[in-house]
Amino acid sequence: GFLTPLAKNCFELAEDQMHSLEDYDKALAGKDLRTQAMEKFDKESSRIGDKALLKEARDCLQEKLDAAWARVLKLNETFGEQVMETRTETKENHHGQERRQIGGGGMMEGVQ
């Protein structure tokens, strides 16, 4: 009975922070709380003598944290790929125009 609630608590604390992502975060890697959650679990479960049971609970917690973090990374990637702004660009095209001399002899001779 002690390890399951402890693992759940450690996961929920980390997950609450993970789900606060609302837009692309280029500094997301620095906000990975999986290590802290695992350290909290290790510290609070250090008195457990059944190493097999402890390993099973720890592995399960690690798996859940990794899956939650993968979802956050995917969400951040999706935010990063969103089109934020579109612009319409216009360009004048002068193809097909040709220059012709309109002046003949006299005062208009040099005009094009």
mmCIF file of N, CA, C and O in Angstrom:
data_model
loop_
_atom_site.group_PDB
_atom_site.id
_atom_site.type_symbol
_atom_site.label_atom_id
_atom_site.label_comp_id
_atom_site.label_asym_id
_atom_site.label_seq_id
_atom_site.Cartn_x
_atom_site.Cartn_y
_atom_site.Cartn_z
ATOM 1 N N GLY A 1 0.669 -1.187 0.000
ATOM 2 C CA GLY A 1 0.000 0.000 0.000
ATOM 3 C C GLY A 1 0.733 1.300 0.000
ATOM 4 O O GLY A 1 0.097 2.293 -0.293
ATOM 5 N N PHE A 2 2.020 1.408 0.273
ATOM 6 C CA PHE A 2 2.684 2.714 0.371
ATOM 7 C C PHE A 2 3.227 3.180 -0.978
ATOM 8 O O PHE A 2 3.187 4.371 -1.294
ATOM 9 N N LEU A 3 3.732 2.275 -1.792
ATOM 10 C CA LEU A 3 4.416 2.661 -3.016
ATOM 11 C C LEU A 3 3.477 3.199 -4.101
ATOM 12 O O LEU A 3 3.815 4.151 -4.805
ATOM 13 N N THR A 4 2.305 2.602 -4.247
ATOM 14 C CA THR A 4 1.375 3.053 -5.289
ATOM 15 C C THR A 4 0.929 4.489 -5.058
ATOM 16 O O THR A 4 1.006 5.300 -5.990
ATOM 17 N N PRO A 5 0.478 4.863 -3.855
ATOM 18 C CA PRO A 5 0.103 6.266 -3.642
ATOM 19 C C PRO A 5 1.294 7.221 -3.776
ATOM 20 O O PRO A 5 1.146 8.334 -4.288
ATOM 21 N N LEU A 6 2.483 6.768 -3.359
ATOM 22 C CA LEU A 6 3.677 7.605 -3.486
ATOM 23 C C LEU A 6 4.003 7.845 -4.962
ATOM 24 O O LEU A 6 4.243 8.982 -5.378
ATOM 25 N N ALA A 7 3.991 6.794 -5.753
ATOM 26 C CA ALA A 7 4.275 6.918 -7.185
ATOM 27 C C ALA A 7 3.229 7.809 -7.856
ATOM 28 O O ALA A 7 3.563 8.667 -8.686
ATOM 29 N N LYS A 8 1.977 7.633 -7.479
ATOM 30 C CA LYS A 8 0.895 8.448 -8.044
ATOM 31 C C LYS A 8 1.104 9.916 -7.703
ATOM 32 O O LYS A 8 0.955 10.795 -8.559
ATOM 33 N N ASN A 9 1.466 10.198 -6.460
ATOM 34 C CA ASN A 9 1.706 11.576 -6.023
ATOM 35 C C ASN A 9 2.869 12.211 -6.780
ATOM 36 O O ASN A 9 2.778 13.352 -7.254
ATOM 37 N N CYS A 10 3.955 11.482 -6.926
ATOM 38 C CA CYS A 10 5.121 11.990 -7.643
ATOM 39 C C CYS A 10 4.783 12.267 -9.102
ATOM 40 O O CYS A 10 5.185 13.285 -9.678
ATOM 41 N N PHE A 11 4.014 11.372 -9.706
ATOM 42 C CA PHE A 11 3.608 11.551 -11.096
ATOM 43 C C PHE A 11 2.703 12.767 -11.246
ATOM 44 O O PHE A 11 2.902 13.593 -12.143
ATOM 45 N N GLU A 12 1.731 12.904 -10.375
ATOM 46 C CA GLU A 12 0.774 14.015 -10.491
ATOM 47 C C GLU A 12 1.446 15.371 -10.298
ATOM 48 O O GLU A 12 1.096 16.337 -10.973
ATOM 49 N N LEU A 13 2.415 15.449 -9.395
ATOM 50 C CA LEU A 13 3.132 16.710 -9.207
ATOM 51 C C LEU A 13 3.875 17.122 -10.478
ATOM 52 O O LEU A 13 3.840 18.286 -10.893
ATOM 53 N N ALA A 14 4.539 16.166 -11.107
ATOM 54 C CA ALA A 14 5.274 16.460 -12.347
ATOM 55 C C ALA A 14 4.304 16.729 -13.495
ATOM 56 O O ALA A 14 4.498 17.663 -14.277
ATOM 57 N N GLU A 15 3.252 15.942 -13.584
ATOM 58 C CA GLU A 15 2.296 16.078 -14.686
ATOM 59 C C GLU A 15 1.578 17.424 -14.648
ATOM 60 O O GLU A 15 1.339 18.034 -15.693
ATOM 61 N N ASP A 16 1.253 17.902 -13.447
ATOM 62 C CA ASP A 16 0.588 19.208 -13.331
ATOM 63 C C ASP A 16 1.435 20.305 -13.956
ATOM 64 O O ASP A 16 0.916 21.205 -14.616
ATOM 65 N N GLN A 17 2.737 20.242 -13.763
ATOM 66 C CA GLN A 17 3.639 21.231 -14.344
ATOM 67 C C GLN A 17 3.768 21.046 -15.854
ATOM 68 O O GLN A 17 3.894 22.006 -16.588
ATOM 69 N N MET A 18 3.747 19.811 -16.303
ATOM 70 C CA MET A 18 3.880 19.521 -17.723
ATOM 71 C C MET A 18 2.707 20.063 -18.528
ATOM 72 O O MET A 18 2.868 20.515 -19.650
ATOM 73 N N HIS A 19 1.519 20.017 -17.968
ATOM 74 C CA HIS A 19 0.324 20.405 -18.707
ATOM 75 C C HIS A 19 0.069 21.904 -18.723
ATOM 76 O O HIS A 19 -0.957 22.348 -19.204
ATOM 77 N N SER A 20 0.999 22.691 -18.226
ATOM 78 C CA SER A 20 0.797 24.140 -18.248
ATOM 79 C C SER A 20 1.257 24.756 -19.580
ATOM 80 O O SER A 20 1.189 25.952 -19.756
ATOM 81 N N LEU A 21 1.673 23.937 -20.520
ATOM 82 C CA LEU A 21 2.137 24.406 -21.822
ATOM 83 C C LEU A 21 0.952 24.901 -22.648
ATOM 84 O O LEU A 21 0.007 24.163 -22.889
ATOM 85 N N GLU A 22 1.001 26.172 -23.057
ATOM 86 C CA GLU A 22 -0.087 26.757 -23.843
ATOM 87 C C GLU A 22 0.391 27.317 -25.172
ATOM 88 O O GLU A 22 -0.414 27.726 -25.998
ATOM 89 N N ASP A 23 1.697 27.375 -25.375
ATOM 90 C CA ASP A 23 2.269 27.880 -26.613
ATOM 91 C C ASP A 23 3.666 27.290 -26.747
ATOM 92 O O ASP A 23 4.186 26.692 -25.810
ATOM 93 N N TYR A 24 4.293 27.463 -27.907
ATOM 94 C CA TYR A 24 5.623 26.929 -28.132
ATOM 95 C C TYR A 24 6.605 27.481 -27.101
ATOM 96 O O TYR A 24 6.606 28.669 -26.802
ATOM 97 N N ASP A 25 7.408 26.614 -26.546
ATOM 98 C CA ASP A 25 8.387 26.994 -25.533
ATOM 99 C C ASP A 25 9.755 26.497 -25.970
ATOM 100 O O ASP A 25 10.040 25.303 -25.916
ATOM 101 N N LYS A 26 10.604 27.436 -26.432
ATOM 102 C CA LYS A 26 11.927 27.026 -26.909
ATOM 103 C C LYS A 26 12.832 26.562 -25.770
ATOM 104 O O LYS A 26 13.825 25.893 -25.995
ATOM 105 N N ALA A 27 12.488 26.888 -24.530
ATOM 106 C CA ALA A 27 13.285 26.486 -23.368
ATOM 107 C C ALA A 27 12.641 25.308 -22.624
ATOM 108 O O ALA A 27 12.877 25.109 -21.442
ATOM 109 N N LEU A 28 11.852 24.529 -23.332
ATOM 110 C CA LEU A 28 11.104 23.444 -22.691
ATOM 111 C C LEU A 28 12.011 22.396 -22.049
ATOM 112 O O LEU A 28 11.693 21.884 -20.977
ATOM 113 N N ALA A 29 13.128 22.106 -22.653
ATOM 114 C CA ALA A 29 14.023 21.067 -22.122
ATOM 115 C C ALA A 29 14.425 21.349 -20.670
ATOM 116 O O ALA A 29 14.599 20.426 -19.881
ATOM 117 N N GLY A 30 14.545 22.608 -20.313
ATOM 118 C CA GLY A 30 14.909 22.975 -18.946
ATOM 119 C C GLY A 30 13.775 22.822 -17.942
ATOM 120 O O GLY A 30 13.973 23.003 -16.747
ATOM 121 N N LYS A 31 12.604 22.476 -18.434
ATOM 122 C CA LYS A 31 11.434 22.341 -17.555
ATOM 123 C C LYS A 31 11.010 20.885 -17.381
ATOM 124 O O LYS A 31 9.909 20.605 -16.938
ATOM 125 N N ASP A 32 11.894 19.980 -17.705
ATOM 126 C CA ASP A 32 11.638 18.545 -17.568
ATOM 127 C C ASP A 32 11.759 18.168 -16.091
ATOM 128 O O ASP A 32 12.842 18.223 -15.509
ATOM 129 N N LEU A 33 10.642 17.792 -15.486
ATOM 130 C CA LEU A 33 10.623 17.491 -14.056
ATOM 131 C C LEU A 33 10.674 15.995 -13.741
ATOM 132 O O LEU A 33 10.479 15.598 -12.591
ATOM 133 N N ARG A 34 10.972 15.192 -14.747
ATOM 134 C CA ARG A 34 10.999 13.749 -14.502
ATOM 135 C C ARG A 34 12.071 13.365 -13.490
ATOM 136 O O ARG A 34 11.827 12.540 -12.601
ATOM 137 N N THR A 35 13.242 13.966 -13.582
ATOM 138 C CA THR A 35 14.326 13.633 -12.654
ATOM 139 C C THR A 35 13.942 13.983 -11.224
ATOM 140 O O THR A 35 14.151 13.183 -10.304
ATOM 141 N N GLN A 36 13.357 15.157 -11.043
ATOM 142 C CA GLN A 36 12.941 15.561 -9.696
ATOM 143 C C GLN A 36 11.869 14.623 -9.134
ATOM 144 O O GLN A 36 11.890 14.285 -7.954
ATOM 145 N N ALA A 37 10.941 14.206 -9.992
ATOM 146 C CA ALA A 37 9.888 13.287 -9.536
ATOM 147 C C ALA A 37 10.489 11.951 -9.117
ATOM 148 O O ALA A 37 10.104 11.373 -8.093
ATOM 149 N N MET A 38 11.459 11.471 -9.894
ATOM 150 C CA MET A 38 12.093 10.195 -9.554
ATOM 151 C C MET A 38 12.930 10.321 -8.280
ATOM 152 O O MET A 38 12.937 9.405 -7.451
ATOM 153 N N GLU A 39 13.602 11.448 -8.109
ATOM 154 C CA GLU A 39 14.382 11.660 -6.880
ATOM 155 C C GLU A 39 13.478 11.701 -5.658
ATOM 156 O O GLU A 39 13.818 11.156 -4.603
ATOM 157 N N LYS A 40 12.314 12.347 -5.794
ATOM 158 C CA LYS A 40 11.351 12.399 -4.692
ATOM 159 C C LYS A 40 10.880 10.986 -4.348
ATOM 160 O O LYS A 40 10.833 10.604 -3.181
ATOM 161 N N PHE A 41 10.580 10.205 -5.372
ATOM 162 C CA PHE A 41 10.147 8.824 -5.158
ATOM 163 C C PHE A 41 11.241 8.033 -4.453
ATOM 164 O O PHE A 41 10.981 7.325 -3.478
ATOM 165 N N ASP A 42 12.482 8.150 -4.942
ATOM 166 C CA ASP A 42 13.595 7.405 -4.349
ATOM 167 C C ASP A 42 13.814 7.790 -2.892
ATOM 168 O O ASP A 42 14.039 6.925 -2.039
ATOM 169 N N LYS A 43 13.742 9.068 -2.607
ATOM 170 C CA LYS A 43 13.966 9.545 -1.239
ATOM 171 C C LYS A 43 12.888 9.029 -0.292
ATOM 172 O O LYS A 43 13.187 8.529 0.799
ATOM 173 N N GLU A 44 11.633 9.138 -0.743
ATOM 174 C CA GLU A 44 10.522 8.761 0.142
ATOM 175 C C GLU A 44 10.300 7.251 0.224
ATOM 176 O O GLU A 44 9.608 6.780 1.116
ATOM 177 N N SER A 45 10.895 6.503 -0.697
ATOM 178 C CA SER A 45 10.731 5.050 -0.663
ATOM 179 C C SER A 45 12.003 4.345 -0.198
ATOM 180 O O SER A 45 12.077 3.112 -0.238
ATOM 181 N N SER A 46 12.983 5.087 0.249
ATOM 182 C CA SER A 46 14.282 4.505 0.607
ATOM 183 C C SER A 46 14.202 3.498 1.750
ATOM 184 O O SER A 46 15.069 2.631 1.860
ATOM 185 N N ARG A 47 13.180 3.568 2.558
ATOM 186 C CA ARG A 47 13.076 2.639 3.695
ATOM 187 C C ARG A 47 12.396 1.318 3.332
ATOM 188 O O ARG A 47 12.293 0.416 4.168
ATOM 189 N N ILE A 48 11.933 1.193 2.084
ATOM 190 C CA ILE A 48 11.259 -0.034 1.649
ATOM 191 C C ILE A 48 12.314 -1.124 1.437
ATOM 192 O O ILE A 48 13.283 -0.936 0.706
ATOM 193 N N GLY A 49 12.112 -2.261 2.059
ATOM 194 C CA GLY A 49 13.076 -3.353 1.997
ATOM 195 C C GLY A 49 12.877 -4.287 0.817
ATOM 196 O O GLY A 49 13.818 -4.926 0.358
ATOM 197 N N ASP A 50 11.666 -4.372 0.299
ATOM 198 C CA ASP A 50 11.365 -5.283 -0.807
ATOM 199 C C ASP A 50 11.820 -4.644 -2.113
ATOM 200 O O ASP A 50 11.112 -3.857 -2.735
ATOM 201 N N LYS A 51 13.039 -4.981 -2.527
ATOM 202 C CA LYS A 51 13.655 -4.348 -3.703
ATOM 203 C C LYS A 51 12.904 -4.659 -5.001
ATOM 204 O O LYS A 51 12.830 -3.811 -5.894
ATOM 205 N N ALA A 52 12.340 -5.868 -5.107
ATOM 206 C CA ALA A 52 11.599 -6.224 -6.332
ATOM 207 C C ALA A 52 10.335 -5.377 -6.454
ATOM 208 O O ALA A 52 10.017 -4.858 -7.529
ATOM 209 N N LEU A 53 9.631 -5.207 -5.348
ATOM 210 C CA LEU A 53 8.415 -4.385 -5.334
ATOM 211 C C LEU A 53 8.763 -2.926 -5.602
ATOM 212 O O LEU A 53 8.074 -2.236 -6.362
ATOM 213 N N LEU A 54 9.847 -2.472 -5.019
ATOM 214 C CA LEU A 54 10.308 -1.100 -5.219
ATOM 215 C C LEU A 54 10.677 -0.860 -6.687
ATOM 216 O O LEU A 54 10.297 0.146 -7.281
ATOM 217 N N LYS A 55 11.393 -1.814 -7.276
ATOM 218 C CA LYS A 55 11.793 -1.687 -8.680
ATOM 219 C C LYS A 55 10.570 -1.640 -9.583
ATOM 220 O O LYS A 55 10.505 -0.847 -10.526
ATOM 221 N N GLU A 56 9.597 -2.468 -9.311
ATOM 222 C CA GLU A 56 8.378 -2.499 -10.126
ATOM 223 C C GLU A 56 7.648 -1.153 -10.072
ATOM 224 O O GLU A 56 7.245 -0.611 -11.104
ATOM 225 N N ALA A 57 7.491 -0.601 -8.875
ATOM 226 C CA ALA A 57 6.812 0.692 -8.723
ATOM 227 C C ALA A 57 7.619 1.811 -9.377
ATOM 228 O O ALA A 57 7.059 2.703 -10.034
ATOM 229 N N ARG A 58 8.938 1.752 -9.228
ATOM 230 C CA ARG A 58 9.811 2.788 -9.814
ATOM 231 C C ARG A 58 9.764 2.737 -11.337
ATOM 232 O O ARG A 58 9.659 3.763 -12.005
ATOM 233 N N ASP A 59 9.838 1.542 -11.893
ATOM 234 C CA ASP A 59 9.791 1.378 -13.346
ATOM 235 C C ASP A 59 8.459 1.872 -13.912
ATOM 236 O O ASP A 59 8.415 2.506 -14.971
ATOM 237 N N CYS A 60 7.388 1.575 -13.209
ATOM 238 C CA CYS A 60 6.056 2.016 -13.635
ATOM 239 C C CYS A 60 5.977 3.553 -13.626
ATOM 240 O O CYS A 60 5.463 4.162 -14.570
ATOM 241 N N LEU A 61 6.490 4.169 -12.572
ATOM 242 C CA LEU A 61 6.498 5.629 -12.480
ATOM 243 C C LEU A 61 7.329 6.226 -13.610
ATOM 244 O O LEU A 61 6.892 7.168 -14.276
ATOM 245 N N GLN A 62 8.508 5.663 -13.847
ATOM 246 C CA GLN A 62 9.379 6.166 -14.913
ATOM 247 C C GLN A 62 8.684 6.080 -16.272
ATOM 248 O O GLN A 62 8.737 7.005 -17.076
ATOM 249 N N GLU A 63 8.002 4.984 -16.508
ATOM 250 C CA GLU A 63 7.291 4.789 -17.774
ATOM 251 C C GLU A 63 6.181 5.832 -17.950
ATOM 252 O O GLU A 63 6.025 6.406 -19.030
ATOM 253 N N LYS A 64 5.432 6.080 -16.897
ATOM 254 C CA LYS A 64 4.350 7.079 -16.964
ATOM 255 C C LYS A 64 4.907 8.481 -17.181
ATOM 256 O O LYS A 64 4.359 9.254 -17.969
ATOM 257 N N LEU A 65 5.983 8.803 -16.486
ATOM 258 C CA LEU A 65 6.604 10.120 -16.649
ATOM 259 C C LEU A 65 7.140 10.305 -18.064
ATOM 260 O O LEU A 65 6.958 11.367 -18.670
ATOM 261 N N ASP A 66 7.780 9.268 -18.592
ATOM 262 C CA ASP A 66 8.328 9.348 -19.953
ATOM 263 C C ASP A 66 7.215 9.531 -20.981
ATOM 264 O O ASP A 66 7.353 10.322 -21.925
ATOM 265 N N ALA A 67 6.110 8.825 -20.809
ATOM 266 C CA ALA A 67 4.981 8.946 -21.738
ATOM 267 C C ALA A 67 4.368 10.345 -21.662
ATOM 268 O O ALA A 67 4.056 10.953 -22.691
ATOM 269 N N ALA A 68 4.216 10.864 -20.458
ATOM 270 C CA ALA A 68 3.656 12.219 -20.298
ATOM 271 C C ALA A 68 4.587 13.257 -20.907
ATOM 272 O O ALA A 68 4.138 14.198 -21.580
ATOM 273 N N TRP A 69 5.883 13.100 -20.707
ATOM 274 C CA TRP A 69 6.860 14.047 -21.268
ATOM 275 C C TRP A 69 6.865 13.979 -22.798
ATOM 276 O O TRP A 69 6.957 14.998 -23.472
ATOM 277 N N ALA A 70 6.730 12.789 -23.340
ATOM 278 C CA ALA A 70 6.676 12.630 -24.801
ATOM 279 C C ALA A 70 5.464 13.370 -25.366
ATOM 280 O O ALA A 70 5.560 14.006 -26.430
ATOM 281 N N ARG A 71 4.342 13.328 -24.658
ATOM 282 C CA ARG A 71 3.145 14.062 -25.106
ATOM 283 C C ARG A 71 3.391 15.566 -25.074
ATOM 284 O O ARG A 71 2.982 16.296 -25.984
ATOM 285 N N VAL A 72 4.069 16.049 -24.042
ATOM 286 C CA VAL A 72 4.382 17.477 -23.935
ATOM 287 C C VAL A 72 5.323 17.898 -25.059
ATOM 288 O O VAL A 72 5.135 18.947 -25.682
ATOM 289 N N LEU A 73 6.334 17.080 -25.346
ATOM 290 C CA LEU A 73 7.262 17.396 -26.434
ATOM 291 C C LEU A 73 6.535 17.457 -27.772
ATOM 292 O O LEU A 73 6.783 18.353 -28.588
ATOM 293 N N LYS A 74 5.615 16.533 -27.989
ATOM 294 C CA LYS A 74 4.846 16.513 -29.240
ATOM 295 C C LYS A 74 3.958 17.752 -29.335
ATOM 296 O O LYS A 74 3.851 18.367 -30.398
ATOM 297 N N LEU A 75 3.336 18.125 -28.230
ATOM 298 C CA LEU A 75 2.493 19.319 -28.210
ATOM 299 C C LEU A 75 3.326 20.559 -28.494
ATOM 300 O O LEU A 75 2.926 21.430 -29.281
ATOM 301 N N ASN A 76 4.494 20.642 -27.890
ATOM 302 C CA ASN A 76 5.374 21.791 -28.118
ATOM 303 C C ASN A 76 5.804 21.851 -29.590
ATOM 304 O O ASN A 76 5.845 22.925 -30.193
ATOM 305 N N GLU A 77 6.095 20.695 -30.161
ATOM 306 C CA GLU A 77 6.472 20.638 -31.576
ATOM 307 C C GLU A 77 5.316 21.114 -32.452
ATOM 308 O O GLU A 77 5.510 21.868 -33.401
ATOM 309 N N THR A 78 4.105 20.704 -32.098
ATOM 310 C CA THR A 78 2.919 21.128 -32.844
ATOM 311 C C THR A 78 2.733 22.637 -32.749
ATOM 312 O O THR A 78 2.464 23.304 -33.756
ATOM 313 N N PHE A 79 2.893 23.187 -31.551
ATOM 314 C CA PHE A 79 2.803 24.642 -31.392
ATOM 315 C C PHE A 79 3.861 25.339 -32.244
ATOM 316 O O PHE A 79 3.609 26.368 -32.852
ATOM 317 N N GLY A 80 5.044 24.783 -32.294
ATOM 318 C CA GLY A 80 6.141 25.388 -33.037
ATOM 319 C C GLY A 80 5.938 25.376 -34.540
ATOM 320 O O GLY A 80 6.467 26.219 -35.252
ATOM 321 N N GLU A 81 5.149 24.433 -35.023
ATOM 322 C CA GLU A 81 4.914 24.322 -36.454
ATOM 323 C C GLU A 81 3.701 25.111 -36.936
ATOM 324 O O GLU A 81 3.446 25.177 -38.126
ATOM 325 N N GLN A 82 2.946 25.696 -36.013
ATOM 326 C CA GLN A 82 1.757 26.446 -36.411
ATOM 327 C C GLN A 82 2.137 27.692 -37.189
ATOM 328 O O GLN A 82 3.119 28.364 -36.881
ATOM 329 N N VAL A 83 1.316 28.009 -38.179
ATOM 330 C CA VAL A 83 1.497 29.239 -38.939
ATOM 331 C C VAL A 83 0.930 30.372 -38.091
ATOM 332 O O VAL A 83 -0.226 30.361 -37.704
ATOM 333 N N MET A 84 1.779 31.336 -37.767
ATOM 334 C CA MET A 84 1.355 32.431 -36.900
ATOM 335 C C MET A 84 0.845 33.632 -37.687
ATOM 336 O O MET A 84 0.034 34.392 -37.221
ATOM 337 N N GLU A 85 1.334 33.775 -38.917
ATOM 338 C CA GLU A 85 0.975 34.958 -39.679
ATOM 339 C C GLU A 85 1.118 34.636 -41.158
ATOM 340 O O GLU A 85 2.029 33.930 -41.565
ATOM 341 N N THR A 86 0.199 35.153 -41.945
ATOM 342 C CA THR A 86 0.335 35.037 -43.387
ATOM 343 C C THR A 86 0.265 36.440 -43.978
ATOM 344 O O THR A 86 -0.423 37.312 -43.454
ATOM 345 N N ARG A 87 0.995 36.638 -45.040
ATOM 346 C CA ARG A 87 1.010 37.933 -45.708
ATOM 347 C C ARG A 87 0.772 37.709 -47.193
ATOM 348 O O ARG A 87 1.247 36.746 -47.764
ATOM 349 N N THR A 88 0.083 38.651 -47.782
ATOM 350 C CA THR A 88 -0.095 38.615 -49.224
ATOM 351 C C THR A 88 0.929 39.557 -49.823
ATOM 352 O O THR A 88 1.068 40.697 -49.406
ATOM 353 N N GLU A 89 1.609 39.051 -50.800
ATOM 354 C CA GLU A 89 2.652 39.837 -51.430
ATOM 355 C C GLU A 89 2.250 40.059 -52.879
ATOM 356 O O GLU A 89 1.785 39.151 -53.552
ATOM 357 N N THR A 90 2.401 41.281 -53.352
ATOM 358 C CA THR A 90 2.076 41.574 -54.749
ATOM 359 C C THR A 90 3.336 42.006 -55.470
ATOM 360 O O THR A 90 4.251 42.566 -54.873
ATOM 361 N N LYS A 91 3.328 41.744 -56.744
ATOM 362 C CA LYS A 91 4.492 42.068 -57.551
ATOM 363 C C LYS A 91 3.996 42.480 -58.930
ATOM 364 O O LYS A 91 3.170 41.801 -59.525
ATOM 365 N N GLU A 92 4.492 43.589 -59.394
ATOM 366 C CA GLU A 92 4.125 44.021 -60.734
ATOM 367 C C GLU A 92 4.998 43.291 -61.725
ATOM 368 O O GLU A 92 6.204 43.182 -61.556
ATOM 369 N N ASN A 93 4.368 42.797 -62.755
ATOM 370 C CA ASN A 93 5.086 42.057 -63.775
ATOM 371 C C ASN A 93 5.016 42.850 -65.076
ATOM 372 O O ASN A 93 3.941 43.135 -65.573
ATOM 373 N N HIS A 94 6.132 43.201 -65.637
ATOM 374 C CA HIS A 94 6.176 44.018 -66.832
ATOM 375 C C HIS A 94 6.589 43.207 -68.058
ATOM 376 O O HIS A 94 7.097 43.748 -69.030
ATOM 377 N N HIS A 95 6.380 41.909 -68.030
ATOM 378 C CA HIS A 95 6.702 41.076 -69.186
ATOM 379 C C HIS A 95 5.768 41.431 -70.336
ATOM 380 O O HIS A 95 4.605 41.739 -70.145
ATOM 381 N N GLY A 96 6.271 41.369 -71.512
ATOM 382 C CA GLY A 96 5.448 41.641 -72.678
ATOM 383 C C GLY A 96 5.447 43.112 -73.078
ATOM 384 O O GLY A 96 4.907 43.475 -74.103
ATOM 385 N N GLN A 97 6.017 43.947 -72.263
ATOM 386 C CA GLN A 97 6.107 45.358 -72.629
ATOM 387 C C GLN A 97 7.361 45.547 -73.465
ATOM 388 O O GLN A 97 8.352 44.840 -73.291
ATOM 389 N N GLU A 98 7.305 46.448 -74.357
ATOM 390 C CA GLU A 98 8.489 46.729 -75.149
ATOM 391 C C GLU A 98 8.665 48.229 -75.274
ATOM 392 O O GLU A 98 7.705 48.980 -75.187
ATOM 393 N N ARG A 99 9.880 48.596 -75.444
ATOM 394 C CA ARG A 99 10.193 50.021 -75.591
ATOM 395 C C ARG A 99 10.221 50.349 -77.079
ATOM 396 O O ARG A 99 10.832 49.641 -77.866
ATOM 397 N N ARG A 100 9.559 51.412 -77.438
ATOM 398 C CA ARG A 100 9.546 51.884 -78.817
ATOM 399 C C ARG A 100 9.824 53.370 -78.833
ATOM 400 O O ARG A 100 9.373 54.094 -77.952
ATOM 401 N N GLN A 101 10.477 53.746 -79.843
ATOM 402 C CA GLN A 101 10.768 55.165 -80.000
ATOM 403 C C GLN A 101 9.504 55.855 -80.502
ATOM 404 O O GLN A 101 8.870 55.407 -81.448
ATOM 405 N N ILE A 102 9.113 56.904 -79.784
ATOM 406 C CA ILE A 102 7.919 57.618 -80.211
ATOM 407 C C ILE A 102 8.246 58.950 -80.874
ATOM 408 O O ILE A 102 7.426 59.564 -81.501
ATOM 409 N N GLY A 103 9.442 59.357 -80.696
ATOM 410 C CA GLY A 103 9.815 60.626 -81.320
ATOM 411 C C GLY A 103 10.381 60.390 -82.710
ATOM 412 O O GLY A 103 10.948 59.358 -83.004
ATOM 413 N N GLY A 104 10.238 61.274 -83.564
ATOM 414 C CA GLY A 104 10.842 61.179 -84.885
ATOM 415 C C GLY A 104 11.909 62.245 -84.976
ATOM 416 O O GLY A 104 12.652 62.494 -84.039
ATOM 417 N N GLY A 105 11.960 62.915 -86.053
ATOM 418 C CA GLY A 105 12.869 64.004 -86.157
ATOM 419 C C GLY A 105 12.331 65.212 -85.427
ATOM 420 O O GLY A 105 11.178 65.300 -85.056
ATOM 421 N N GLY A 106 13.121 66.096 -85.087
ATOM 422 C CA GLY A 106 12.684 67.343 -84.445
ATOM 423 C C GLY A 106 12.859 67.300 -82.943
ATOM 424 O O GLY A 106 13.704 66.598 -82.396
ATOM 425 N N MET A 107 11.995 68.021 -82.224
ATOM 426 C CA MET A 107 12.129 68.174 -80.775
ATOM 427 C C MET A 107 11.887 66.874 -80.019
ATOM 428 O O MET A 107 12.413 66.674 -78.950
ATOM 429 N N MET A 108 11.102 65.933 -80.508
ATOM 430 C CA MET A 108 10.781 64.681 -79.801
ATOM 431 C C MET A 108 11.741 63.549 -80.151
ATOM 432 O O MET A 108 11.537 62.424 -79.777
ATOM 433 N N GLU A 109 12.818 63.826 -80.820
ATOM 434 C CA GLU A 109 13.716 62.817 -81.328
ATOM 435 C C GLU A 109 14.315 61.919 -80.244
ATOM 436 O O GLU A 109 14.393 60.698 -80.404
ATOM 437 N N GLY A 110 14.679 62.397 -79.090
ATOM 438 C CA GLY A 110 15.319 61.583 -78.021
ATOM 439 C C GLY A 110 14.339 60.963 -77.072
ATOM 440 O O GLY A 110 14.709 60.251 -76.154
ATOM 441 N N VAL A 111 13.040 61.160 -77.190
ATOM 442 C CA VAL A 111 12.038 60.651 -76.243
ATOM 443 C C VAL A 111 11.735 59.186 -76.544
ATOM 444 O O VAL A 111 11.553 58.802 -77.690
ATOM 445 N N GLN A 112 11.716 58.411 -75.479
ATOM 446 C CA GLN A 112 11.345 56.994 -75.634
ATOM 447 C C GLN A 112 10.138 56.698 -74.785
ATOM 448 O O GLN A 112 9.934 57.201 -73.741
#
